[in-house]
Amino acid sequence: IPSNTATESTSSNSITVPDLKGKTVKEAKQTLEGLGLTYVTGCSSDDVISFQSPKAGTSLLSNGIVRIYSDSS
């Protein structure tokens, strides 16, 4: 699993990464885009997320990247 290469931030304009585990990739896409974050995945839209990087609760700048994985990816 790749290390966290996203830009972390503690500034007031940061976005807190949500917990995406158990959601489908399609649901995660809607959630992340609604927050102003982007994502990278090799999963199909119906796959259920089992791991994410960075973890939930991490602060990212707008357009920060969250990597999402499923058991099948």
mmCIF file of C-alpha atoms in Angstrom:
data_model
loop_
_atom_site.group_PDB
_atom_site.id
_atom_site.type_symbol
_atom_site.label_atom_id
_atom_site.label_comp_id
_atom_site.label_asym_id
_atom_site.label_seq_id
_atom_site.Cartn_x
_atom_site.Cartn_y
_atom_site.Cartn_z
ATOM 1 C CA ILE A 1 0.000 0.000 0.000
ATOM 2 C CA PRO A 2 1.512 3.333 -1.008
ATOM 3 C CA SER A 3 2.523 5.852 1.601
ATOM 4 C CA ASN A 4 0.602 9.058 2.108
ATOM 5 C CA THR A 5 1.831 11.524 -0.492
ATOM 6 C CA ALA A 6 -1.039 13.984 -0.062
ATOM 7 C CA THR A 7 -0.308 17.439 1.239
ATOM 8 C CA GLU A 8 -1.413 17.593 4.849
ATOM 9 C CA SER A 9 -2.440 20.893 6.366
ATOM 10 C CA THR A 10 -3.302 22.382 9.722
ATOM 11 C CA SER A 11 -4.554 25.697 8.339
ATOM 12 C CA SER A 12 -8.070 27.009 8.835
ATOM 13 C CA ASN A 13 -8.989 26.329 5.185
ATOM 14 C CA SER A 14 -8.239 22.639 5.481
ATOM 15 C CA ILE A 15 -10.728 19.833 4.864
ATOM 16 C CA THR A 16 -11.038 16.867 7.213
ATOM 17 C CA VAL A 17 -10.895 13.541 5.376
ATOM 18 C CA PRO A 18 -14.064 11.513 6.084
ATOM 19 C CA ASP A 19 -14.163 7.813 6.948
ATOM 20 C CA LEU A 20 -14.919 6.075 3.653
ATOM 21 C CA LYS A 21 -14.589 2.444 4.757
ATOM 22 C CA GLY A 22 -17.723 0.442 4.001
ATOM 23 C CA LYS A 23 -18.945 2.894 1.344
ATOM 24 C CA THR A 24 -18.970 2.100 -2.351
ATOM 25 C CA VAL A 25 -16.499 3.905 -4.595
ATOM 26 C CA LYS A 26 -19.468 5.738 -6.129
ATOM 27 C CA GLU A 27 -20.599 6.979 -2.686
ATOM 28 C CA ALA A 28 -17.040 7.976 -1.781
ATOM 29 C CA LYS A 29 -16.668 9.923 -5.028
ATOM 30 C CA GLN A 30 -19.784 11.962 -4.245
ATOM 31 C CA THR A 31 -18.657 12.577 -0.658
ATOM 32 C CA LEU A 32 -15.111 13.617 -1.590
ATOM 33 C CA GLU A 33 -16.127 15.823 -4.492
ATOM 34 C CA GLY A 34 -18.722 17.508 -2.270
ATOM 35 C CA LEU A 35 -15.945 18.378 0.191
ATOM 36 C CA GLY A 36 -13.582 19.657 -2.496
ATOM 37 C CA LEU A 37 -11.249 16.655 -2.425
ATOM 38 C CA THR A 38 -10.183 14.375 -5.278
ATOM 39 C CA TYR A 39 -9.540 10.638 -5.259
ATOM 40 C CA VAL A 40 -7.478 7.964 -6.953
ATOM 41 C CA THR A 41 -8.579 4.345 -7.211
ATOM 42 C CA GLY A 42 -8.283 1.262 -9.359
ATOM 43 C CA CYS A 43 -11.659 -0.033 -8.150
ATOM 44 C CA SER A 44 -14.978 -0.173 -9.950
ATOM 45 C CA SER A 45 -17.772 2.146 -8.785
ATOM 46 C CA ASP A 46 -19.647 -0.696 -7.025
ATOM 47 C CA ASP A 47 -16.645 -1.960 -5.035
ATOM 48 C CA VAL A 48 -16.768 -1.441 -1.259
ATOM 49 C CA ILE A 49 -13.865 0.486 0.233
ATOM 50 C CA SER A 50 -11.719 -1.400 2.739
ATOM 51 C CA PHE A 51 -8.767 1.012 3.075
ATOM 52 C CA GLN A 52 -8.047 4.669 2.455
ATOM 53 C CA SER A 53 -4.993 6.899 2.559
ATOM 54 C CA PRO A 54 -4.784 9.291 4.269
ATOM 55 C CA LYS A 55 -6.866 7.959 7.136
ATOM 56 C CA ALA A 56 -10.097 9.551 8.327
ATOM 57 C CA GLY A 57 -9.593 12.673 10.397
ATOM 58 C CA THR A 58 -6.520 13.851 8.472
ATOM 59 C CA SER A 59 -6.644 17.466 7.268
ATOM 60 C CA LEU A 60 -5.956 18.190 3.597
ATOM 61 C CA LEU A 61 -5.989 21.326 1.506
ATOM 62 C CA SER A 62 -8.710 21.798 -1.112
ATOM 63 C CA ASN A 63 -8.178 19.408 -4.059
ATOM 64 C CA GLY A 64 -6.120 17.115 -1.817
ATOM 65 C CA ILE A 65 -5.954 13.504 -2.981
ATOM 66 C CA VAL A 66 -7.441 10.549 -1.120
ATOM 67 C CA ARG A 67 -6.478 7.069 -2.324
ATOM 68 C CA ILE A 68 -9.193 4.464 -1.904
ATOM 69 C CA TYR A 69 -8.888 0.684 -2.114
ATOM 70 C CA SER A 70 -11.207 -2.298 -1.991
ATOM 71 C CA ASP A 71 -10.499 -5.938 -1.223
ATOM 72 C CA SER A 72 -10.580 -6.602 -4.969
ATOM 73 C CA SER A 73 -8.037 -3.898 -5.863
#
